[in-house]
mmCIF file of C-alpha atoms in Angstrom:
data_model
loop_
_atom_site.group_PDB
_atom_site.id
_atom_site.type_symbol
_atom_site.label_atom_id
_atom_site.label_comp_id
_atom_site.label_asym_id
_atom_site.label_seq_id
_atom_site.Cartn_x
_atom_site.Cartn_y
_atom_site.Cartn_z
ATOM 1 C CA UNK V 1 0.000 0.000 0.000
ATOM 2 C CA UNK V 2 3.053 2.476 0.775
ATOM 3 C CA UNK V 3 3.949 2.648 -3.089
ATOM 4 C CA UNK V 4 0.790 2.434 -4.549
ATOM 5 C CA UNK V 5 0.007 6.047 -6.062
ATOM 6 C CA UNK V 6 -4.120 4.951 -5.130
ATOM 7 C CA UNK V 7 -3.313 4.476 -1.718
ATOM 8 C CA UNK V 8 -1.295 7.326 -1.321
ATOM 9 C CA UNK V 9 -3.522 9.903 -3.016
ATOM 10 C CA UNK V 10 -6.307 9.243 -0.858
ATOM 11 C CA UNK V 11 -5.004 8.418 2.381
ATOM 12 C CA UNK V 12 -3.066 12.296 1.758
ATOM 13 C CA UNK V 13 -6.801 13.597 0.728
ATOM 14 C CA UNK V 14 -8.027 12.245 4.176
ATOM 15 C CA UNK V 15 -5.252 13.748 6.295
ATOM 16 C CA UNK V 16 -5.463 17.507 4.490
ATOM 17 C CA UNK V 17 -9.743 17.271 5.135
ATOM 18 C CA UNK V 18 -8.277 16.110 8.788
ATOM 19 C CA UNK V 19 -6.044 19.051 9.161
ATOM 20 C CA UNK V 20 -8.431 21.481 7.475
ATOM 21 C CA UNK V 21 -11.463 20.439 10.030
ATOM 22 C CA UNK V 22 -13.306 20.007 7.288
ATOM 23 C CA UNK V 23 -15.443 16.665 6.835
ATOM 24 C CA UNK V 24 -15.308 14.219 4.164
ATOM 25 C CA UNK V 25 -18.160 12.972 2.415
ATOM 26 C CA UNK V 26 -17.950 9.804 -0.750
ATOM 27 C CA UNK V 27 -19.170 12.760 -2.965
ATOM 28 C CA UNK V 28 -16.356 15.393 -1.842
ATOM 29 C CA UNK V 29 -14.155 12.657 -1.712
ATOM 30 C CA UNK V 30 -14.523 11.308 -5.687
ATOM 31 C CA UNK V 31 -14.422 14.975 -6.416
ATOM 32 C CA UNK V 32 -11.022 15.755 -4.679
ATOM 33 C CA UNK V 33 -9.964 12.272 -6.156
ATOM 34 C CA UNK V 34 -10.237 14.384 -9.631
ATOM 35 C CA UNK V 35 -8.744 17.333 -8.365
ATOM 36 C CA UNK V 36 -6.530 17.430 -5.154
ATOM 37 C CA UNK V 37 -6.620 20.349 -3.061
ATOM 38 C CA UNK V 38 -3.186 19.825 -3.123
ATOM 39 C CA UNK V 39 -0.064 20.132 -5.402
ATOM 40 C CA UNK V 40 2.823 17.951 -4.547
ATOM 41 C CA UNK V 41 2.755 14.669 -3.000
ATOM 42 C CA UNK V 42 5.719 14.453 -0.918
ATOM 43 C CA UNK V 43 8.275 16.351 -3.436
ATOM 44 C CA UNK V 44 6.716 15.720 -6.893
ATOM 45 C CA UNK V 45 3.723 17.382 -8.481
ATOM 46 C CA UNK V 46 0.667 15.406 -8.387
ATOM 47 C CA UNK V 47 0.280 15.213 -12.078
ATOM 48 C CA UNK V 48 3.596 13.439 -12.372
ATOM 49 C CA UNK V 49 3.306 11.102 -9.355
ATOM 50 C CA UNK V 50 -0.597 10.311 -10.218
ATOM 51 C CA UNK V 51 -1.224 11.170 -14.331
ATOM 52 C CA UNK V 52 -4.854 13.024 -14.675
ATOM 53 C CA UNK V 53 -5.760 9.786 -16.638
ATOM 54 C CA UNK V 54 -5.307 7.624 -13.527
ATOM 55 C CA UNK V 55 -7.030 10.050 -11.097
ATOM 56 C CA UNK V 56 -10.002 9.945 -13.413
ATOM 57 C CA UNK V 57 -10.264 6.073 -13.654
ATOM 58 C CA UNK V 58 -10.090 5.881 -9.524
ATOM 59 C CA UNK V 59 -12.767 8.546 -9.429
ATOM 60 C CA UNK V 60 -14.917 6.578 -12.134
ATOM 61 C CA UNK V 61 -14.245 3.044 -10.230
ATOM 62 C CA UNK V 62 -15.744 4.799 -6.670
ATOM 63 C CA UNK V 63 -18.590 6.557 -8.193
ATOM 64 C CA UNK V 64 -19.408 2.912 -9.839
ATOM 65 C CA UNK V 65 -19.108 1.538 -6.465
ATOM 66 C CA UNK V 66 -21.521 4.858 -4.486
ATOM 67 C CA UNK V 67 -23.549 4.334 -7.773
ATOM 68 C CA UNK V 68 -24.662 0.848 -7.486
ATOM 69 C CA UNK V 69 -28.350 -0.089 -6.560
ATOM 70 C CA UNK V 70 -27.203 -2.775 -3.835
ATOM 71 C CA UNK V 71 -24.818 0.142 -2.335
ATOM 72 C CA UNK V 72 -27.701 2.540 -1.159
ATOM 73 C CA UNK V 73 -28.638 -0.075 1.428
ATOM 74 C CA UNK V 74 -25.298 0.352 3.256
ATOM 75 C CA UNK V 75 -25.975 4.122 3.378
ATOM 76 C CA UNK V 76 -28.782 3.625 6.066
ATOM 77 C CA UNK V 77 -29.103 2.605 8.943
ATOM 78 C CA UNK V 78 -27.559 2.479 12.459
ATOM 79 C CA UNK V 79 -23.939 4.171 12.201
ATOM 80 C CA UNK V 80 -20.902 2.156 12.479
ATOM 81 C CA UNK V 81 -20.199 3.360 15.592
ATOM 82 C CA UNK V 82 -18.593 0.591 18.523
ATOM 83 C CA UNK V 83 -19.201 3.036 21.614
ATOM 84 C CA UNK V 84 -22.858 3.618 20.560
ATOM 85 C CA UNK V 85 -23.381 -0.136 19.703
ATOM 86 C CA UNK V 86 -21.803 -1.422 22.828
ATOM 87 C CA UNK V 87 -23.177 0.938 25.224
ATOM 88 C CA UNK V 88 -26.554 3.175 25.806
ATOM 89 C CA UNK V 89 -25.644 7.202 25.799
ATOM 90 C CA UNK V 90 -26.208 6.471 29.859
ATOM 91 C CA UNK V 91 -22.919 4.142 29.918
ATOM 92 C CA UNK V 92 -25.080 1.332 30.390
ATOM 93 C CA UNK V 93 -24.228 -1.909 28.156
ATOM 94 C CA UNK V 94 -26.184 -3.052 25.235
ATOM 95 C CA UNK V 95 -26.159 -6.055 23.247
ATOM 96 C CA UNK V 96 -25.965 -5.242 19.011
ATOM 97 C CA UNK V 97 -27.078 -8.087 16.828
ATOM 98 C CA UNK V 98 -26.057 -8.132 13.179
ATOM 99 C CA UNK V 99 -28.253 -10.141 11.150
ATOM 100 C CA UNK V 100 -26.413 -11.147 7.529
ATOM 101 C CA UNK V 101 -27.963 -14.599 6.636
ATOM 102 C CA UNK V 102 -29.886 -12.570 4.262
ATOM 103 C CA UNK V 103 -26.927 -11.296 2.315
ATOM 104 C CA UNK V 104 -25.135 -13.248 -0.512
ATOM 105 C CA UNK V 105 -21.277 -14.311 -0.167
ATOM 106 C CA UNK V 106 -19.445 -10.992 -0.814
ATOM 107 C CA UNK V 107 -22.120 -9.065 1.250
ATOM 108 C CA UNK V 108 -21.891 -11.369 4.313
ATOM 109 C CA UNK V 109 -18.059 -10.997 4.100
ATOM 110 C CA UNK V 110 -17.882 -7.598 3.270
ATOM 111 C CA UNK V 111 -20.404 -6.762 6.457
ATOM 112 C CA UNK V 112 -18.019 -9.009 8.929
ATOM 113 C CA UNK V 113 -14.801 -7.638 8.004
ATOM 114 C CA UNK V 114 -16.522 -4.264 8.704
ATOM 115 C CA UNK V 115 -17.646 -5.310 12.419
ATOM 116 C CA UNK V 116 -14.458 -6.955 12.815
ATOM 117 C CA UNK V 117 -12.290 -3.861 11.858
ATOM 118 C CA UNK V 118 -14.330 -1.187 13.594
ATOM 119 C CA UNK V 119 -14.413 -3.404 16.605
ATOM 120 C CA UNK V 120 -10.419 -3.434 16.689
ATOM 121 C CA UNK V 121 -10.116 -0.142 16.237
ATOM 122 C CA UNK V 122 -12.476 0.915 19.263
ATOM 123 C CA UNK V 123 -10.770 -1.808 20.957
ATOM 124 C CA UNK V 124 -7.461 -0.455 20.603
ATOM 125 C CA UNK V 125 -8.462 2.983 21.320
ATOM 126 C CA UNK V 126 -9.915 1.644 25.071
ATOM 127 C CA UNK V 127 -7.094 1.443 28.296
ATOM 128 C CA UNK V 128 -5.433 -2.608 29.330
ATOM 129 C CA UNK V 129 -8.136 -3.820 32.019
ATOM 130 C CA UNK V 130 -8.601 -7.745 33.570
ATOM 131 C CA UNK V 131 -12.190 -6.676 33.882
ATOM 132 C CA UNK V 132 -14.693 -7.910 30.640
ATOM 133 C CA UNK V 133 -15.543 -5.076 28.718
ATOM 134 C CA UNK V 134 -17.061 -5.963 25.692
ATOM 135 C CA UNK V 135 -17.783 -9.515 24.051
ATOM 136 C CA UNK V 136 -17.833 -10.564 20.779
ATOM 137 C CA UNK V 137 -19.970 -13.778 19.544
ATOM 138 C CA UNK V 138 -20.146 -15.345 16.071
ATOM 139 C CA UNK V 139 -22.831 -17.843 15.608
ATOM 140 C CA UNK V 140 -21.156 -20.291 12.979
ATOM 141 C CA UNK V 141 -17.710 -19.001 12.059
ATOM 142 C CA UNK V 142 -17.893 -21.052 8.614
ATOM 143 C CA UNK V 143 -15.968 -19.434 5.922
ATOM 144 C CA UNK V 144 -14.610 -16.665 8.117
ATOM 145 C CA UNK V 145 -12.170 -18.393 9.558
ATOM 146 C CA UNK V 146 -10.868 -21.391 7.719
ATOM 147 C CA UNK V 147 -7.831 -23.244 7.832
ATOM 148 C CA UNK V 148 -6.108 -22.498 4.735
ATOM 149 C CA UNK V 149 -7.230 -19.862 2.485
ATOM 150 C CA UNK V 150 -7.244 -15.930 3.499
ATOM 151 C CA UNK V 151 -10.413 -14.328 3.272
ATOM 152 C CA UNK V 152 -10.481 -10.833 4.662
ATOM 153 C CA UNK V 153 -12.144 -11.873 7.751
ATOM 154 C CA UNK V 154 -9.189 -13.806 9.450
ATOM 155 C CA UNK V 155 -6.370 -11.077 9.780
ATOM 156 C CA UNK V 156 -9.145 -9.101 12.049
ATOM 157 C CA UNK V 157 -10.266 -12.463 13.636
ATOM 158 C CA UNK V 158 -6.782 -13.914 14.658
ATOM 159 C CA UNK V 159 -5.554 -10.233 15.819
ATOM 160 C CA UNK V 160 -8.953 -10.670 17.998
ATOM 161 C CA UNK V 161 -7.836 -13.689 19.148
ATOM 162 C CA UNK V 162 -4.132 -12.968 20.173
ATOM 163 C CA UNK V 163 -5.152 -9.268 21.670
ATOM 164 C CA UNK V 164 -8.444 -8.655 22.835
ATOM 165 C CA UNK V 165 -7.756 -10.492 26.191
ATOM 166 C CA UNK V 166 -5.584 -7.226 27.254
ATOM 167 C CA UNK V 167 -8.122 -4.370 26.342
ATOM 168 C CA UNK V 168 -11.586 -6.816 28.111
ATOM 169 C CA UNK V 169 -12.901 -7.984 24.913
ATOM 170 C CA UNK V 170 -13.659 -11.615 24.690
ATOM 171 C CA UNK V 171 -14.284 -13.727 21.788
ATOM 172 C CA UNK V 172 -16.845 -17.131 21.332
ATOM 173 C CA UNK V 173 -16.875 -18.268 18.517
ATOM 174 C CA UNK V 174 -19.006 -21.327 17.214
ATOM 175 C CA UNK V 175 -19.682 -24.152 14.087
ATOM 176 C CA UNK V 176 -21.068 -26.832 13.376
ATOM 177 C CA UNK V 177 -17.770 -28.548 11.800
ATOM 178 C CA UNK V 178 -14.176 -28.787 13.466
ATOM 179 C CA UNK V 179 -12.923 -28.425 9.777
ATOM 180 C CA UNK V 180 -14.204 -24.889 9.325
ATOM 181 C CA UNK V 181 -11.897 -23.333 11.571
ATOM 182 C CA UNK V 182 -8.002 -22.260 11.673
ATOM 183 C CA UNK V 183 -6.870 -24.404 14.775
ATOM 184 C CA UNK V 184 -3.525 -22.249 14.644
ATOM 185 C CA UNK V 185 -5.198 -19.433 15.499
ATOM 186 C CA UNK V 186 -7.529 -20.964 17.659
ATOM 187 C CA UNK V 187 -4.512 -22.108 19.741
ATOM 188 C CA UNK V 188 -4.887 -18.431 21.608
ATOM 189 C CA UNK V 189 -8.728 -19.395 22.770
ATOM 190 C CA UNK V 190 -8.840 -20.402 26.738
ATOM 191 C CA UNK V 191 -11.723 -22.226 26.848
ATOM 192 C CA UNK V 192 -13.187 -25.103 24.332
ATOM 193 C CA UNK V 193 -16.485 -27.154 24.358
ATOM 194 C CA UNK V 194 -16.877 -29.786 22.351
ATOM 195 C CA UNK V 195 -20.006 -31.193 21.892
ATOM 196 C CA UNK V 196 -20.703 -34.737 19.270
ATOM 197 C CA UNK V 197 -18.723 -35.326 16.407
ATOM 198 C CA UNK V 198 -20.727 -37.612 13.559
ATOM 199 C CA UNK V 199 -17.323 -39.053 12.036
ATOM 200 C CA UNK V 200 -14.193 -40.017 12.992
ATOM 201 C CA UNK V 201 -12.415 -37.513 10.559
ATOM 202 C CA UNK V 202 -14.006 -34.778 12.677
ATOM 203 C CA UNK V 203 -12.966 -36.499 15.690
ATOM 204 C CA UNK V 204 -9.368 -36.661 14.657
ATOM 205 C CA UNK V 205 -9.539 -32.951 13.819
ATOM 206 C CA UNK V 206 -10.416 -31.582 17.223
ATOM 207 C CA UNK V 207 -7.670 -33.618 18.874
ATOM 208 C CA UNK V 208 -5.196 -32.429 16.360
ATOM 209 C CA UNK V 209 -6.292 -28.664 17.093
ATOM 210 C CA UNK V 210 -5.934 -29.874 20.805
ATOM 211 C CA UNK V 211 -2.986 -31.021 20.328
ATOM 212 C CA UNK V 212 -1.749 -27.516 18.843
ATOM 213 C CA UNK V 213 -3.150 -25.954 21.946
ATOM 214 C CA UNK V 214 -2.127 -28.059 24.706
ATOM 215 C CA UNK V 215 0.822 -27.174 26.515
ATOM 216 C CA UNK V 216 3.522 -29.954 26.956
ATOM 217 C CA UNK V 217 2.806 -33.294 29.055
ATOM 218 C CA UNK V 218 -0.886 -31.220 30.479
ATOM 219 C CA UNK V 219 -3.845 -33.094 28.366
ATOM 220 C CA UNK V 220 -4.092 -37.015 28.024
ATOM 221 C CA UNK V 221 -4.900 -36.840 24.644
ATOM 222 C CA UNK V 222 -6.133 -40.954 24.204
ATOM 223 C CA UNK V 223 -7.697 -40.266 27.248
ATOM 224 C CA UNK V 224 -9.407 -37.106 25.660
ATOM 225 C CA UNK V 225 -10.293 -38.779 22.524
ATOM 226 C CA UNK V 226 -12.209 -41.801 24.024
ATOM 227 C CA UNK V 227 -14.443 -39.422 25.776
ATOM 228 C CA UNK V 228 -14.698 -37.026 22.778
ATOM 229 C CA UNK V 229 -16.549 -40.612 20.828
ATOM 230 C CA UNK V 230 -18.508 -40.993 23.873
ATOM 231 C CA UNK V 231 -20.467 -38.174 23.922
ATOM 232 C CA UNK V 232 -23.964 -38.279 23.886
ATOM 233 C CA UNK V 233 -26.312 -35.938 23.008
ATOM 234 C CA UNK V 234 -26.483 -32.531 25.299
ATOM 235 C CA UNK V 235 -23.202 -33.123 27.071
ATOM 236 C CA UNK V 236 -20.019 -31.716 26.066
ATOM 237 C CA UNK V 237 -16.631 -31.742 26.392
ATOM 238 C CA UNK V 238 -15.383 -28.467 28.101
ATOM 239 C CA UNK V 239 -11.192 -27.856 28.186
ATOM 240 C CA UNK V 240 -10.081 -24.720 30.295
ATOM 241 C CA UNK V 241 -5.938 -23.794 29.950
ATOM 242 C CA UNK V 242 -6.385 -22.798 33.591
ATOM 243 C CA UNK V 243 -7.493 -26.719 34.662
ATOM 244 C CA UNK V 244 -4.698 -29.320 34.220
ATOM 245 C CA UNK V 245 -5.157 -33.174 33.520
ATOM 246 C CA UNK V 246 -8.713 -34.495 32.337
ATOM 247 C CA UNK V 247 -11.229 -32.103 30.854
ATOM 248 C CA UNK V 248 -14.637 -31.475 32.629
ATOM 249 C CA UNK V 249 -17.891 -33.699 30.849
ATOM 250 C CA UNK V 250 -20.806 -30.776 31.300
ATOM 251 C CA UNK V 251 -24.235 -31.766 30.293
ATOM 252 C CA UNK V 252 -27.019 -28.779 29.411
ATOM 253 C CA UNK V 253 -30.439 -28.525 30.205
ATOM 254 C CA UNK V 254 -33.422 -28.806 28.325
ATOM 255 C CA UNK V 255 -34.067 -25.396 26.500
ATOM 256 C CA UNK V 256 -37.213 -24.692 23.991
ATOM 257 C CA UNK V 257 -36.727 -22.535 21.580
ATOM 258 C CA UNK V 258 -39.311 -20.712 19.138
ATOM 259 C CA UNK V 259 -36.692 -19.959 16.326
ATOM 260 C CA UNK V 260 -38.267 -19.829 13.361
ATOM 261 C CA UNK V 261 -34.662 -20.054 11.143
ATOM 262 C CA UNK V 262 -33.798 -17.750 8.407
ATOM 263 C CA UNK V 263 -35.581 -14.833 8.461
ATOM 264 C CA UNK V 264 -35.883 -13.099 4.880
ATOM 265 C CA UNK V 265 -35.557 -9.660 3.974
ATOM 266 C CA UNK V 266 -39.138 -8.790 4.127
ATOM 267 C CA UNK V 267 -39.658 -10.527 7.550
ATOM 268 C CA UNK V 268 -36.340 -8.420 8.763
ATOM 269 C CA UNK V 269 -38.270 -5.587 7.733
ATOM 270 C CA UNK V 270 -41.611 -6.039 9.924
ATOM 271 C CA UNK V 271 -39.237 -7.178 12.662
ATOM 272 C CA UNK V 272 -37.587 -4.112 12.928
ATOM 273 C CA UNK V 273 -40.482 -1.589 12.050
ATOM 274 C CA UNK V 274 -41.076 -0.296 15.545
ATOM 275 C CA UNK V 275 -37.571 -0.662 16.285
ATOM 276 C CA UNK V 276 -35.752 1.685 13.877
ATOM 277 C CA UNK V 277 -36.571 4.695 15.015
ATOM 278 C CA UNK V 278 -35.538 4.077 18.555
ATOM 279 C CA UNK V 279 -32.128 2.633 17.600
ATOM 280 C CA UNK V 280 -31.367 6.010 15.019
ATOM 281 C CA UNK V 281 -32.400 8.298 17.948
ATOM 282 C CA UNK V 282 -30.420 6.000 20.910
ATOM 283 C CA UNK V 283 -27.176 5.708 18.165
ATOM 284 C CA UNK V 284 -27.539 9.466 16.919
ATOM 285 C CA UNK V 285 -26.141 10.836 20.383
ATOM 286 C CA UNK V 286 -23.549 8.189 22.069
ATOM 287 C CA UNK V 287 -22.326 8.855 25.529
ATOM 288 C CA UNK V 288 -19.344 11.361 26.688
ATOM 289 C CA UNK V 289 -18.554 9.380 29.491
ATOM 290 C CA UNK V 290 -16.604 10.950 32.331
ATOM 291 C CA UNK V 291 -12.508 10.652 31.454
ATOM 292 C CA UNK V 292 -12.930 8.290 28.182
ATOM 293 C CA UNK V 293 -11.023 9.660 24.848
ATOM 294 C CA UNK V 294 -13.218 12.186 22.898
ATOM 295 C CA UNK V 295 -16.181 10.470 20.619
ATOM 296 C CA UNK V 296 -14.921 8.961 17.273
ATOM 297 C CA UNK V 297 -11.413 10.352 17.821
ATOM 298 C CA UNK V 298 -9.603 8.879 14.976
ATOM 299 C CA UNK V 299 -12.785 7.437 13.240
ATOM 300 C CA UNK V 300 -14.060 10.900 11.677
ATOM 301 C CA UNK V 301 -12.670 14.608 11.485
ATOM 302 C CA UNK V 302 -13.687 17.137 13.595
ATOM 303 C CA UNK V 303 -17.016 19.579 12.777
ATOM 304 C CA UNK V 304 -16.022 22.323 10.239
ATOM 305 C CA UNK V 305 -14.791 25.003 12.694
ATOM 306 C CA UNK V 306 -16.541 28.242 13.414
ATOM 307 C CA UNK V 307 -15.332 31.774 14.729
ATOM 308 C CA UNK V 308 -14.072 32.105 18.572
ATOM 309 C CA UNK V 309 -14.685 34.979 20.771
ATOM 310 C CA UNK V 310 -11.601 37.829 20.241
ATOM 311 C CA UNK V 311 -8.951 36.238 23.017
ATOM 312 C CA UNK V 312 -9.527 32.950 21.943
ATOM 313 C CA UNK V 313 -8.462 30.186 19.900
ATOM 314 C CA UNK V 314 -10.872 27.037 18.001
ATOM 315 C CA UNK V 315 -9.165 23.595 19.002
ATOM 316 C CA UNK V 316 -6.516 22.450 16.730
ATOM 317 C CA UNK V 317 -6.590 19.257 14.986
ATOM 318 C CA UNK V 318 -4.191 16.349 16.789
ATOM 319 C CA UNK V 319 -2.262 13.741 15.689
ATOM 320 C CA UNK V 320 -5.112 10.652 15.984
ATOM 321 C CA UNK V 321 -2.456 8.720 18.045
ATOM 322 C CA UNK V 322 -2.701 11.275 20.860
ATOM 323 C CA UNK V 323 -5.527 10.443 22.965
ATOM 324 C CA UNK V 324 -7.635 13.430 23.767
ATOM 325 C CA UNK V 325 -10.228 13.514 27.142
ATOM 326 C CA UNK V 326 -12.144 15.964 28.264
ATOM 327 C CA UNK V 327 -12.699 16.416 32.234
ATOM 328 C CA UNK V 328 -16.831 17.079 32.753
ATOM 329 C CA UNK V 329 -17.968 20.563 33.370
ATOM 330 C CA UNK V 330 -18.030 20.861 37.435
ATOM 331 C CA UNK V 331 -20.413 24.243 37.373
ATOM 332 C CA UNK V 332 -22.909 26.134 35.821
ATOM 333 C CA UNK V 333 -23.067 29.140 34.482
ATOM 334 C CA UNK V 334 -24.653 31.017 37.459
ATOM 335 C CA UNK V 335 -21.605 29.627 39.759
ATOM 336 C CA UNK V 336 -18.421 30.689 37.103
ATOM 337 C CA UNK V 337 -20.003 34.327 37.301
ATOM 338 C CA UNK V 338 -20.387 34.461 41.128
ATOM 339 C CA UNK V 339 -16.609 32.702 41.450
ATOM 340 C CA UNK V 340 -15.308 35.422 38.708
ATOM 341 C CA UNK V 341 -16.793 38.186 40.581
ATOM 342 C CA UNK V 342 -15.361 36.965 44.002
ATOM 343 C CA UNK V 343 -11.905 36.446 42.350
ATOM 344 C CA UNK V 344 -12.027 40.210 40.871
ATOM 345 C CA UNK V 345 -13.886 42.006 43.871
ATOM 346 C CA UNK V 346 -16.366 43.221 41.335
ATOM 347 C CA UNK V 347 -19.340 42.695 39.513
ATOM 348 C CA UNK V 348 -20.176 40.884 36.191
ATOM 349 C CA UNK V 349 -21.818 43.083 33.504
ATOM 350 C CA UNK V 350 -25.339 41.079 32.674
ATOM 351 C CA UNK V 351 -24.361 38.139 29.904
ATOM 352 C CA UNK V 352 -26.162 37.598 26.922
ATOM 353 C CA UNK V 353 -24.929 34.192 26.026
ATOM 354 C CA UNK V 354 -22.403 31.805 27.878
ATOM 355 C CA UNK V 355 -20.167 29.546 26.274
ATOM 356 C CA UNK V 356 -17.422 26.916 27.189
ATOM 357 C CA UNK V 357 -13.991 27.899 27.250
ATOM 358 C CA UNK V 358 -11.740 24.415 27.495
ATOM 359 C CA UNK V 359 -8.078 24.977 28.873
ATOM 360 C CA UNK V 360 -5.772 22.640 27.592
ATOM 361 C CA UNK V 361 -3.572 20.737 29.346
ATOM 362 C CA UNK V 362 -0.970 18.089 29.121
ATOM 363 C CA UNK V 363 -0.532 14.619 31.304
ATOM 364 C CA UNK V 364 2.622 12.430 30.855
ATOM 365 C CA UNK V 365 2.911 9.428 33.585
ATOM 366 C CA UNK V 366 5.807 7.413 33.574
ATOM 367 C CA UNK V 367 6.648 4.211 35.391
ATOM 368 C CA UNK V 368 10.198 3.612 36.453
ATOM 369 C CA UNK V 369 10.980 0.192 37.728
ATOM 370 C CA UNK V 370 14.782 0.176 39.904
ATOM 371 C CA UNK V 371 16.490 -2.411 42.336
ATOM 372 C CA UNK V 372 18.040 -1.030 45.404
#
């Protein structure tokens, strides 16, 4: 991606908007494709490093792409926004359910490499913790996860896997076959359950993926794979890398369930009628939590700025790698004109309007580890 002229044309038409304050729309963004607001990239004119030809080809390929009938559907909806989906503007968690039976092959994998990326990036955005923050559950991981081909799916999947533990996001993921799935990268999962396996081939494939997983001398793996061919309906096989020797046999209750499959597009549709509304409205506002980095710092640029009082300065665009917080407001506006007054021995002319003045500041901790 470094050298190609595609990449580096847009990803330096993203950074100027960034700088500028000024947001980025698909439209503004196939325009600016056509004509940079911008001369030189890096030392050489922009004609020479990206021919006027070339520019007009990428511009045609995204407008085919914004264009498209089966596009307009992915311009609705619920934003793509991790805080909002995990958690109610009151802080309070929530639990997000994306639906994509419904889509065809390149849709379903094209909405799941989506989740997957946004959910990394909000992830890596959040502070280390030992405390579950967030969890992530795939019901039937076929195809997104398989053993020897690279779909777009498993780079975000296995960095899921060998990460999330730090930040409190946990990962389940479930199928139907032992075959679908990457045991390599499943190596990094704590906890397995294994329910009945039909054939032996499936049989040999869990204790092969085991085998990968198990530390040294820790898992009797004939013993394993007798009780693996034992299993009878309902009961399962559950190995923990915390719990040494012989896995635990769990067995589940009874559960009824109403499901009525598959749902198609038009029953998605009446399902979520009275629903919509409220999850635009809950999703449109997401929460400015006390001490947590600013909203979608990183994910979008910063509203087009607009004139300060004389004395004062708008906020300058940061680097997205510096984390940016903002400590709540302790009083209102009643209070800051009675402690002004107090600090001046005077009174405050009357106020037409009151505004927020932040104060930057800057917080460095260090930790020093020594022997005496």
């Amino acid at each position: 991606p470094l050298s190609d002229p595609r990449h580096v044309l847009l990803s330096n038409i993203f950074e100027y908007n960034w700088q500028q304050g000024q947001d980025l729309t698909l439209e503004t963004l196939i325009m600016q494709t056509q004509k940079p607001p911008f001369d030189k990239l890096g030392v050489m004119p922009v004609n020479d490093f990206f021919p006027e030809k070339d520019r007009f080809a990428l511009a045609m390929a995204l407008n085919a792409v914004i264009a498209s009938p089966s596009f307009k559907a992915w311009e609705t909806g619920v934003p793509m926004d991790m805080q909002s989906l995990l958690y109610t503007p009151e802080g309070k968690p929530r639990v997000s359910i994306f639906y994509i039976a419904h889509l065809n092959d390149n849709e379903r994998m094209f909405a799941m490499t989506l989740i997957l990326e946004t959910l990394l990036n909000w992830m890596r955005r959040q502070a280390g913790t030992e405390s579950l923050r967030a969890l992530l559950y795939i019901d039937e991981i076929f195809g997104f996860f398989p053993p020897i081909s690279n779909p777009p799916s498993k780079m975000p999947l296995l960095r899921l896997l060998k990460q999330a533990r730090a930040f409190g996001v946990g990962v389940v993921l479930s199928t139907q076959n032992p075959v679908d799935l990457d045991y390599k990268g499943l190596s990094n999962i704590g906890t397995w359950w294994i329910g009945r396996l039909q054939t032996d081939n499936d049989r040999e494939r869990v204790i092969a993926g085991l085998k990968e997983a198990a530390a040294a001398g820790d898992t009797d793996l004939a013993t394993v794979s007798q009780m693996i061919a034992n299993l009878k309906s309902r009961v399962f096989l559950m190995r923990n890398i915390h719990d040494k020797g012989v896995p635990t046999l769990m067995t589940t209750r009874w559960v009824m369930s109403y499901l009525a499959g598959p749902f198609t597009r038009q029953q998605i549709g009446i399902l979520m009628a009275n629903k919509r509304e409220t999850a635009l409205s809950s999703s449109a506002a997401p929460a400015a939590s006390v001490g947590l980095a600013a909203a979608a710092a990183g994910d979008a640029a910063p509203p087009s700025p607009q004139h300060s009082p004389d004395g004062f300065s708008d906020q300058p665009p940061v680097l997205k790698d510096v984390q940016q917080v903002f400590l709540p407001v302790a009083m209102d506006a009643p209070a800051a004109i009675r402690k002004w007054e107090d600090a001046n021995r005077g009174r405050a002319d009357t106020l037409d309007d009151a505004k927020l003045a932040f104060v930057p500041a800057l917080l460095a901790q260090a930790s020093v580890l020594y022997e005496d």
